mmCIF file of C-alpha atoms in Angstrom:
data_model
loop_
_atom_site.group_PDB
_atom_site.id
_atom_site.type_symbol
_atom_site.label_atom_id
_atom_site.label_comp_id
_atom_site.label_asym_id
_atom_site.label_seq_id
_atom_site.Cartn_x
_atom_site.Cartn_y
_atom_site.Cartn_z
ATOM 1 C CA ASP B 121 97.045 76.873 88.429
ATOM 2 C CA ILE B 122 95.097 74.450 90.620
ATOM 3 C CA VAL B 123 92.574 76.289 92.780
ATOM 4 C CA MET B 124 92.012 74.930 96.277
ATOM 5 C CA THR B 125 88.716 75.740 97.976
ATOM 6 C CA GLN B 126 88.076 75.001 101.635
ATOM 7 C CA SER B 127 84.800 74.889 103.520
ATOM 8 C CA PRO B 128 83.651 76.206 105.831
ATOM 9 C CA ASP B 129 85.621 79.395 106.416
ATOM 10 C CA SER B 130 84.913 79.218 110.154
ATOM 11 C CA LEU B 131 84.021 76.218 112.281
ATOM 12 C CA PRO B 132 82.887 76.544 115.908
ATOM 13 C CA VAL B 133 83.065 73.189 117.684
ATOM 14 C CA SER B 134 82.502 72.196 121.291
ATOM 15 C CA LEU B 135 85.373 70.703 123.276
ATOM 16 C CA GLY B 136 85.454 66.942 122.825
ATOM 17 C CA GLU B 137 83.407 67.058 119.639
ATOM 18 C CA ARG B 138 84.448 66.403 116.041
ATOM 19 C CA ALA B 139 85.539 69.013 113.509
ATOM 20 C CA THR B 140 85.581 68.259 109.804
ATOM 21 C CA ILE B 141 87.155 70.584 107.246
ATOM 22 C CA ASN B 142 86.685 70.071 103.536
ATOM 23 C CA CYS B 143 89.069 70.892 100.703
ATOM 24 C CA LYS B 144 88.275 70.690 97.007
ATOM 25 C CA SER B 145 90.784 71.034 94.178
ATOM 26 C CA SER B 146 89.902 72.378 90.731
ATOM 27 C CA GLN B 147 91.548 69.347 89.157
ATOM 28 C CA SER B 148 92.635 65.958 90.406
ATOM 29 C CA VAL B 149 95.791 65.818 92.509
ATOM 30 C CA LEU B 150 95.955 62.024 92.300
ATOM 31 C CA TYR B 151 99.097 60.968 90.454
ATOM 32 C CA SER B 152 98.171 57.844 88.503
ATOM 33 C CA SER B 153 101.682 56.384 88.295
ATOM 34 C CA ASN B 154 101.962 55.912 92.061
ATOM 35 C CA ASN B 155 98.305 56.244 93.114
ATOM 36 C CA LYS B 156 99.178 58.976 95.597
ATOM 37 C CA ASN B 157 97.286 62.169 96.316
ATOM 38 C CA TYR B 158 99.585 65.195 96.377
ATOM 39 C CA LEU B 159 97.805 67.025 99.172
ATOM 40 C CA VAL B 160 98.863 68.180 102.630
ATOM 41 C CA TRP B 161 97.247 69.825 105.642
ATOM 42 C CA TYR B 162 98.821 72.479 107.853
ATOM 43 C CA GLN B 163 97.868 73.922 111.208
ATOM 44 C CA GLN B 164 98.666 77.551 111.964
ATOM 45 C CA LYS B 165 98.219 78.867 115.460
ATOM 46 C CA LEU B 166 98.024 82.590 116.128
ATOM 47 C CA GLY B 167 101.381 84.271 115.715
ATOM 48 C CA GLN B 168 103.153 81.101 114.601
ATOM 49 C CA PRO B 169 104.289 79.687 111.263
ATOM 50 C CA PRO B 170 102.301 76.829 109.758
ATOM 51 C CA LYS B 171 103.002 73.301 110.951
ATOM 52 C CA LEU B 172 102.716 70.288 108.667
ATOM 53 C CA LEU B 173 100.136 67.849 110.007
ATOM 54 C CA ILE B 174 99.370 65.424 107.181
ATOM 55 C CA SER B 175 100.989 64.607 103.853
ATOM 56 C CA TRP B 176 99.807 62.416 100.972
ATOM 57 C CA ALA B 177 96.264 63.286 102.020
ATOM 58 C CA SER B 178 96.225 60.840 104.925
ATOM 59 C CA THR B 179 99.727 60.271 106.381
ATOM 60 C CA ARG B 180 100.153 61.892 109.770
ATOM 61 C CA GLU B 181 103.531 63.496 110.427
ATOM 62 C CA SER B 182 105.591 62.254 113.347
ATOM 63 C CA GLY B 183 104.335 63.612 116.641
ATOM 64 C CA VAL B 184 100.906 64.656 115.360
ATOM 65 C CA PRO B 185 98.165 63.355 117.670
ATOM 66 C CA ASP B 186 96.035 60.572 116.230
ATOM 67 C CA ARG B 187 92.875 62.648 116.720
ATOM 68 C CA PHE B 188 93.927 64.324 113.449
ATOM 69 C CA SER B 189 93.084 62.326 110.341
ATOM 70 C CA GLY B 190 92.980 63.041 106.625
ATOM 71 C CA SER B 191 90.930 61.387 103.940
ATOM 72 C CA GLY B 192 89.783 61.742 100.355
ATOM 73 C CA SER B 193 91.106 61.261 96.869
ATOM 74 C CA GLY B 194 91.167 62.958 93.492
ATOM 75 C CA THR B 195 89.563 66.337 94.062
ATOM 76 C CA ASP B 196 87.776 66.011 97.407
ATOM 77 C CA PHE B 197 89.528 65.820 100.750
ATOM 78 C CA SER B 198 88.781 66.192 104.438
ATOM 79 C CA LEU B 199 90.658 66.845 107.647
ATOM 80 C CA THR B 200 88.931 65.545 110.752
ATOM 81 C CA ILE B 201 89.803 66.459 114.297
ATOM 82 C CA SER B 202 88.099 64.050 116.650
ATOM 83 C CA ASN B 203 87.713 64.921 120.326
ATOM 84 C CA LEU B 204 88.601 68.611 119.824
ATOM 85 C CA GLN B 205 91.026 70.002 122.400
ATOM 86 C CA ALA B 206 91.580 73.643 123.355
ATOM 87 C CA GLU B 207 95.058 73.533 121.827
ATOM 88 C CA ASP B 208 93.546 72.679 118.422
ATOM 89 C CA VAL B 209 92.209 76.223 118.005
ATOM 90 C CA ALA B 210 93.965 77.370 114.841
ATOM 91 C CA VAL B 211 93.570 78.036 111.148
ATOM 92 C CA TYR B 212 93.928 74.948 108.968
ATOM 93 C CA TYR B 213 95.105 75.017 105.362
ATOM 94 C CA CYS B 214 95.181 72.419 102.629
ATOM 95 C CA GLN B 215 97.811 72.638 99.877
ATOM 96 C CA GLN B 216 98.365 70.729 96.665
ATOM 97 C CA TYR B 217 101.828 69.858 95.392
ATOM 98 C CA TYR B 218 100.718 67.980 92.287
ATOM 99 C CA SER B 219 101.820 70.840 90.062
ATOM 100 C CA THR B 220 103.744 74.089 90.221
ATOM 101 C CA PRO B 221 102.842 76.549 91.590
ATOM 102 C CA PRO B 222 101.894 74.834 94.815
ATOM 103 C CA THR B 223 98.614 76.362 95.938
ATOM 104 C CA PHE B 224 96.832 76.700 99.260
ATOM 105 C CA GLY B 225 93.220 76.760 100.291
ATOM 106 C CA GLN B 226 92.013 79.975 101.863
ATOM 107 C CA GLY B 227 92.043 78.495 105.367
ATOM 108 C CA THR B 228 89.446 77.334 107.887
ATOM 109 C CA LYS B 229 89.389 78.823 111.360
ATOM 110 C CA VAL B 230 88.528 76.286 114.054
ATOM 111 C CA GLU B 231 87.316 77.787 117.311
ATOM 112 C CA ILE B 232 85.658 76.623 120.495
ATOM 113 C CA LYS B 233 81.878 76.900 120.605
ATOM 114 C CA GLU S 122 118.326 71.691 116.103
ATOM 115 C CA VAL S 123 116.816 71.592 112.623
ATOM 116 C CA GLN S 124 115.627 75.114 111.905
ATOM 117 C CA LEU S 125 115.224 77.988 109.513
ATOM 118 C CA LEU S 126 115.673 81.633 110.441
ATOM 119 C CA GLU S 127 114.710 84.537 108.229
ATOM 120 C CA SER S 128 116.150 88.046 108.352
ATOM 121 C CA GLY S 129 116.092 91.240 106.343
ATOM 122 C CA GLY S 130 112.508 92.343 106.723
ATOM 123 C CA GLY S 131 111.517 95.891 107.493
ATOM 124 C CA LEU S 132 109.965 98.994 106.017
ATOM 125 C CA ALA S 133 110.403 99.879 102.363
ATOM 126 C CA GLN S 134 108.886 102.529 100.143
ATOM 127 C CA PRO S 135 106.830 101.653 97.084
ATOM 128 C CA GLY S 136 109.238 101.058 94.239
ATOM 129 C CA GLY S 137 112.033 100.233 96.652
ATOM 130 C CA SER S 138 113.988 97.060 97.315
ATOM 131 C CA LEU S 139 114.680 94.648 100.140
ATOM 132 C CA ARG S 140 116.718 91.475 100.374
ATOM 133 C CA LEU S 141 115.539 88.675 102.615
ATOM 134 C CA SER S 142 117.786 85.889 103.828
ATOM 135 C CA CYS S 143 117.141 82.523 105.411
ATOM 136 C CA ALA S 144 119.738 80.585 107.373
ATOM 137 C CA ALA S 145 119.290 76.834 107.582
ATOM 138 C CA SER S 146 120.660 74.611 110.332
ATOM 139 C CA GLU S 147 121.161 70.930 110.974
ATOM 140 C CA PHE S 148 120.002 69.347 107.727
ATOM 141 C CA THR S 149 121.552 68.621 104.337
ATOM 142 C CA PHE S 150 120.441 71.924 102.851
ATOM 143 C CA GLY S 151 121.465 71.276 99.247
ATOM 144 C CA ARG S 152 119.278 68.196 98.997
ATOM 145 C CA TYR S 153 115.978 70.018 99.327
ATOM 146 C CA VAL S 154 113.868 72.407 97.330
ATOM 147 C CA MET S 155 113.317 75.636 99.226
ATOM 148 C CA SER S 156 110.567 78.190 98.943
ATOM 149 C CA TRP S 157 109.362 81.559 100.114
ATOM 150 C CA VAL S 158 105.735 81.730 101.226
ATOM 151 C CA ARG S 159 104.097 84.964 102.329
ATOM 152 C CA GLN S 160 101.078 85.883 104.391
ATOM 153 C CA ALA S 161 99.505 89.318 104.155
ATOM 154 C CA PRO S 162 98.005 90.692 107.373
ATOM 155 C CA GLY S 163 94.913 88.681 108.283
ATOM 156 C CA LYS S 164 95.098 86.673 105.059
ATOM 157 C CA GLY S 165 96.043 83.193 103.944
ATOM 158 C CA LEU S 166 99.250 81.645 102.662
ATOM 159 C CA GLU S 167 100.682 82.450 99.236
ATOM 160 C CA TRP S 168 103.626 80.592 97.706
ATOM 161 C CA ILE S 169 105.698 83.136 95.819
ATOM 162 C CA SER S 170 108.970 81.470 94.816
ATOM 163 C CA GLY S 171 110.876 78.225 94.943
ATOM 164 C CA ILE S 172 114.290 76.884 93.968
ATOM 165 C CA SER S 173 115.620 73.419 93.300
ATOM 166 C CA GLY S 174 118.325 71.861 95.458
ATOM 167 C CA SER S 175 121.069 72.658 92.973
ATOM 168 C CA GLY S 176 119.732 76.143 92.302
ATOM 169 C CA SER S 177 119.298 75.468 88.603
ATOM 170 C CA GLY S 178 115.507 75.572 88.716
ATOM 171 C CA ARG S 179 113.814 78.762 89.882
ATOM 172 C CA TYR S 180 110.074 79.279 90.004
ATOM 173 C CA TYR S 181 107.901 82.295 90.678
ATOM 174 C CA ALA S 182 104.270 83.148 91.226
ATOM 175 C CA ASP S 183 102.827 85.500 88.642
ATOM 176 C CA SER S 184 102.377 88.124 91.374
ATOM 177 C CA VAL S 185 106.148 88.529 91.793
ATOM 178 C CA LYS S 186 107.577 87.371 88.477
ATOM 179 C CA GLY S 187 110.039 89.882 87.046
ATOM 180 C CA ARG S 188 110.340 91.747 90.365
ATOM 181 C CA PHE S 189 111.633 89.121 92.817
ATOM 182 C CA SER S 190 114.644 86.832 92.437
ATOM 183 C CA ILE S 191 115.394 83.725 94.490
ATOM 184 C CA SER S 192 118.872 82.314 95.026
ATOM 185 C CA ARG S 193 120.704 79.935 97.305
ATOM 186 C CA ASP S 194 124.248 79.267 98.475
ATOM 187 C CA ASN S 195 124.538 75.625 99.474
ATOM 188 C CA SER S 196 128.047 76.161 100.858
ATOM 189 C CA LYS S 197 126.588 78.598 103.361
ATOM 190 C CA ASN S 198 123.216 76.859 103.894
ATOM 191 C CA SER S 199 121.455 80.053 102.939
ATOM 192 C CA LEU S 200 118.486 81.109 100.845
ATOM 193 C CA ASP S 201 117.849 84.653 99.622
ATOM 194 C CA LEU S 202 114.992 86.600 98.089
ATOM 195 C CA GLN S 203 115.807 89.848 96.302
ATOM 196 C CA MET S 204 112.658 91.964 96.146
ATOM 197 C CA ASN S 205 112.627 94.901 93.733
ATOM 198 C CA SER S 206 109.903 97.294 92.587
ATOM 199 C CA LEU S 207 108.037 96.691 95.822
ATOM 200 C CA ARG S 208 104.322 97.420 95.987
ATOM 201 C CA VAL S 209 102.008 98.119 98.898
ATOM 202 C CA GLU S 210 100.410 94.726 98.265
ATOM 203 C CA ASP S 211 103.747 93.007 98.979
ATOM 204 C CA THR S 212 103.253 93.848 102.661
ATOM 205 C CA ALA S 213 103.294 90.496 104.463
ATOM 206 C CA VAL S 214 105.152 88.135 106.720
ATOM 207 C CA TYR S 215 107.589 86.203 104.565
ATOM 208 C CA TYR S 216 108.363 82.610 105.508
ATOM 209 C CA CYS S 217 111.250 80.482 104.357
ATOM 210 C CA ALA S 218 110.109 76.879 103.961
ATOM 211 C CA LYS S 219 111.870 73.575 103.304
ATOM 212 C CA GLY S 220 110.448 71.150 100.802
ATOM 213 C CA GLY S 221 109.449 67.680 101.866
ATOM 214 C CA ALA S 222 111.114 64.497 100.685
ATOM 215 C CA VAL S 223 110.470 60.798 100.535
ATOM 216 C CA ALA S 224 113.602 58.708 99.961
ATOM 217 C CA ASP S 225 115.486 60.502 97.169
ATOM 218 C CA THR S 226 112.527 62.413 95.784
ATOM 219 C CA VAL S 227 111.728 65.955 96.852
ATOM 220 C CA TYR S 228 108.341 67.593 96.738
ATOM 221 C CA TRP S 229 106.766 71.018 96.900
ATOM 222 C CA TYR S 230 105.150 70.658 100.271
ATOM 223 C CA PHE S 231 106.755 72.221 103.318
ATOM 224 C CA ASP S 232 107.810 70.287 106.386
ATOM 225 C CA LEU S 233 109.880 72.987 108.075
ATOM 226 C CA TRP S 234 109.119 76.683 108.334
ATOM 227 C CA GLY S 235 111.007 79.626 109.790
ATOM 228 C CA PRO S 236 109.306 82.032 112.191
ATOM 229 C CA GLY S 237 108.956 84.602 109.411
ATOM 230 C CA THR S 238 110.148 88.141 108.775
ATOM 231 C CA ALA S 239 107.754 91.052 108.340
ATOM 232 C CA VAL S 240 107.919 93.317 105.297
ATOM 233 C CA THR S 241 105.954 96.559 105.190
ATOM 234 C CA VAL S 242 105.755 98.568 102.002
ATOM 235 C CA SER S 243 104.453 102.047 102.668
ATOM 236 C CA SER S 244 105.214 105.651 101.865
#
């Protein structure tokens, strides 16, 4: 199974500042035949199910604010929230879908400093 | 409205059984892979089982293999999870999740989630 490791576990950030979450996979999730990274990011607010934010490592889902951006390739990825808003307080998860079973990172809790 | 709605959670004794169901609305259910993902109290997300659109392919995490069984009825837009030999460590919120797709290809990421149903295994 591919192991996904996020850092940090907790991230206090001031309103209006930038938050960057890292995600590392134990093997590459870049599919050579189409040059796509099989990685997504979810946001989970307290008491709610996860919400898909970004697929293919960097493609924002419809309706997701453009202050959310994803980057990286191969085994190293990042989710950046620029200009942090109060409504962005949540736990963020990365997940690979390169191989079965799909596996999640352990989550990063973003909070207001 | 496009949605998923789980039911069937509750309290079970260790060694007991529960059957979870998920009702899908307003999308072509049979086209997509579907999965169950669980979240233990205060913990992260764990994919536990998935099924292909036709139902012919069924996949399980090692933690539930041999105890849980996934099935779907595309005529009823429904997904089930039969959970047998339950353990205390199966206590979690169980989410039904729809697989993503690009054109005609489906993938094991999840673009629609239900609100979840809570399962507690305790004596």
